[in-house]
Amino acid sequence: MNFLLYKDAPNGTLPLISDTGYMNFHLFIDWLKHFVKHAKPSTEDPVLLIADNHTSHCSLPAVLSCRENHITFLTLPPHTSHVLQPLDKCFFAPLKALYSSETEKWLVQNPGKAITLCKVSGIFQKAYSATARIQLAEKAFRVIGIEPNNPDIISEDCYSHSLVTLAPLDNNFTVAVAPEENEALSSTSQIDISIQSILSLPRHEQRGENLKNLRS
C-alpha cells in the first residue's frame, strides 16, 4: 500500500486495503488485533464491542478472537444501526459536516487544484480530530440507552412495521394528492391504487419489468 495514501492520517490509524474497497473478515481480524492493542481488555476489565451485522464481522475467527481477548462481541440486528449504533446516532453526522467544511477550505486555499487521494487523509485528520471527543462518545452511548442503561429510551414508533406510503388510504385504496399550483384549489384529485400496485413485486417479476423497460 502506498504510504502517501495515509500520510497525515489521524494518530493510531491502521492502514488497510481490500480489492473491493469494502471491509472483509480478514481485515476485520487485523482491526481486532489493533483494537486489543489499544483497548487492553482483560479478565478484570473486559470490553464490550458493538458492531453492525455485516458478514465481515460475523466470522468464526472473529468470534473466537473476541472470546480469547476478553471482548464481549455484540452485533446489532439488521436495519437497526440508525437507532442502536452509537456512531450513527452522534458521531458520523458531525464528522461528515466537518469533513465537507474542511474540503471547502482546502479548495478555497488551493484555487485551481483538485483533491487527490493523497490529500484525503490529511483533510480527514482535521475533521476527525475536531469530532473525536470523549463528551460526544459519552452522549452517543447515553442517547441509545446503553450507559446509563435505559431500555425505555427507544420509542414504540421504532418498532412499527414499514409503510409503503405515509399518505392515508381509505377502504377503496385511494390516496389524496395535493393539487398542483396550476390546478383549481376547490377540489382534491384522487388516484386509484390497487393492492397489486402497492405490494412489492417478486424478484423475478422485477427483473422482467426492468428488462421490458430497457427494451422499450
PDB file of N, CA, C and O in Angstrom, residues 28-29 32 57-69 71 73:
ATOM      1  N   PHE A  28     -10.975  -7.436   9.148  1.00  0.00           N
ATOM      2  CA  PHE A  28     -11.586  -7.246  10.462  1.00  0.00           C
ATOM      3  C   PHE A  28     -10.760  -7.915  11.554  1.00  0.00           C
ATOM      4  O   PHE A  28     -10.637  -7.392  12.664  1.00  0.00           O
ATOM      5  N   ILE A  29     -10.167  -9.067  11.254  1.00  0.00           N
ATOM      6  CA  ILE A  29      -9.296  -9.731  12.217  1.00  0.00           C
ATOM      7  C   ILE A  29      -8.085  -8.837  12.511  1.00  0.00           C
ATOM      8  O   ILE A  29      -7.665  -8.681  13.665  1.00  0.00           O
ATOM      9  N   LEU A  32      -9.245  -6.134  14.750  1.00  0.00           N
ATOM     10  CA  LEU A  32      -9.449  -6.607  16.114  1.00  0.00           C
ATOM     11  C   LEU A  32      -8.131  -6.629  16.894  1.00  0.00           C
ATOM     12  O   LEU A  32      -8.090  -6.262  18.071  1.00  0.00           O
ATOM     13  N   HIS A  57     -18.005  -9.094  10.006  1.00  0.00           N
ATOM     14  CA  HIS A  57     -17.855  -9.068  11.460  1.00  0.00           C
ATOM     15  C   HIS A  57     -18.238 -10.392  12.117  1.00  0.00           C
ATOM     16  O   HIS A  57     -17.964 -10.584  13.298  1.00  0.00           O
ATOM     17  N   CYS A  58     -18.870 -11.271  11.368  1.00  0.00           N
ATOM     18  CA  CYS A  58     -19.517 -12.436  11.975  1.00  0.00           C
ATOM     19  C   CYS A  58     -18.822 -13.762  11.659  1.00  0.00           C
ATOM     20  O   CYS A  58     -19.461 -14.813  11.683  1.00  0.00           O
ATOM     21  N   SER A  59     -17.548 -13.718  11.344  1.00  0.00           N
ATOM     22  CA  SER A  59     -16.831 -14.956  11.045  1.00  0.00           C
ATOM     23  C   SER A  59     -16.450 -15.673  12.339  1.00  0.00           C
ATOM     24  O   SER A  59     -16.337 -15.052  13.405  1.00  0.00           O
ATOM     25  N   LEU A  60     -16.238 -16.971  12.248  1.00  0.00           N
ATOM     26  CA  LEU A  60     -15.844 -17.751  13.419  1.00  0.00           C
ATOM     27  C   LEU A  60     -14.504 -17.277  13.990  1.00  0.00           C
ATOM     28  O   LEU A  60     -14.379 -17.141  15.214  1.00  0.00           O
ATOM     29  N   PRO A  61     -13.480 -16.999  13.157  1.00  0.00           N
ATOM     30  CA  PRO A  61     -12.223 -16.496  13.730  1.00  0.00           C
ATOM     31  C   PRO A  61     -12.404 -15.198  14.519  1.00  0.00           C
ATOM     32  O   PRO A  61     -11.739 -15.003  15.539  1.00  0.00           O
ATOM     33  N   ALA A  62     -13.305 -14.319  14.067  1.00  0.00           N
ATOM     34  CA  ALA A  62     -13.541 -13.069  14.787  1.00  0.00           C
ATOM     35  C   ALA A  62     -14.168 -13.332  16.153  1.00  0.00           C
ATOM     36  O   ALA A  62     -13.767 -12.743  17.160  1.00  0.00           O
ATOM     37  N   VAL A  63     -15.146 -14.245  16.190  1.00  0.00           N
ATOM     38  CA  VAL A  63     -15.812 -14.569  17.449  1.00  0.00           C
ATOM     39  C   VAL A  63     -14.820 -15.212  18.421  1.00  0.00           C
ATOM     40  O   VAL A  63     -14.773 -14.869  19.615  1.00  0.00           O
ATOM     41  N   LEU A  64     -13.999 -16.141  17.920  1.00  0.00           N
ATOM     42  CA  LEU A  64     -13.016 -16.804  18.776  1.00  0.00           C
ATOM     43  C   LEU A  64     -11.966 -15.816  19.282  1.00  0.00           C
ATOM     44  O   LEU A  64     -11.541 -15.882  20.442  1.00  0.00           O
ATOM     45  N   SER A  65     -11.560 -14.886  18.421  1.00  0.00           N
ATOM     46  CA  SER A  65     -10.588 -13.878  18.829  1.00  0.00           C
ATOM     47  C   SER A  65     -11.151 -13.012  19.952  1.00  0.00           C
ATOM     48  O   SER A  65     -10.435 -12.671  20.909  1.00  0.00           O
ATOM     49  N   CYS A  66     -12.422 -12.651  19.852  1.00  0.00           N
ATOM     50  CA  CYS A  66     -13.046 -11.856  20.908  1.00  0.00           C
ATOM     51  C   CYS A  66     -13.101 -12.633  22.222  1.00  0.00           C
ATOM     52  O   CYS A  66     -12.815 -12.087  23.293  1.00  0.00           O
ATOM     53  N   ARG A  67     -13.440 -13.904  22.145  1.00  0.00           N
ATOM     54  CA  ARG A  67     -13.502 -14.712  23.369  1.00  0.00           C
ATOM     55  C   ARG A  67     -12.134 -14.831  24.023  1.00  0.00           C
ATOM     56  O   ARG A  67     -12.006 -14.751  25.251  1.00  0.00           O
ATOM     57  N   GLU A  68     -11.125 -15.022  23.205  1.00  0.00           N
ATOM     58  CA  GLU A  68      -9.774 -15.195  23.749  1.00  0.00           C
ATOM     59  C   GLU A  68      -9.225 -13.908  24.358  1.00  0.00           C
ATOM     60  O   GLU A  68      -8.355 -13.958  25.230  1.00  0.00           O
ATOM     61  N   ASN A  69      -9.747 -12.764  23.906  1.00  0.00           N
ATOM     62  CA  ASN A  69      -9.205 -11.474  24.353  1.00  0.00           C
ATOM     63  C   ASN A  69     -10.154 -10.715  25.270  1.00  0.00           C
ATOM     64  O   ASN A  69     -10.047  -9.492  25.399  1.00  0.00           O
ATOM     65  N   ILE A  71     -13.330  -9.940  25.117  1.00  0.00           N
ATOM     66  CA  ILE A  71     -14.209  -8.967  24.451  1.00  0.00           C
ATOM     67  C   ILE A  71     -15.605  -9.567  24.342  1.00  0.00           C
ATOM     68  O   ILE A  71     -15.770 -10.663  23.791  1.00  0.00           O
ATOM     69  N   PHE A  73     -18.678  -9.473  22.355  1.00  0.00           N
ATOM     70  CA  PHE A  73     -18.944  -9.003  20.999  1.00  0.00           C
ATOM     71  C   PHE A  73     -20.440  -9.012  20.740  1.00  0.00           C
ATOM     72  O   PHE A  73     -21.073 -10.065  20.715  1.00  0.00           O
TER      73      PHE A  73
END
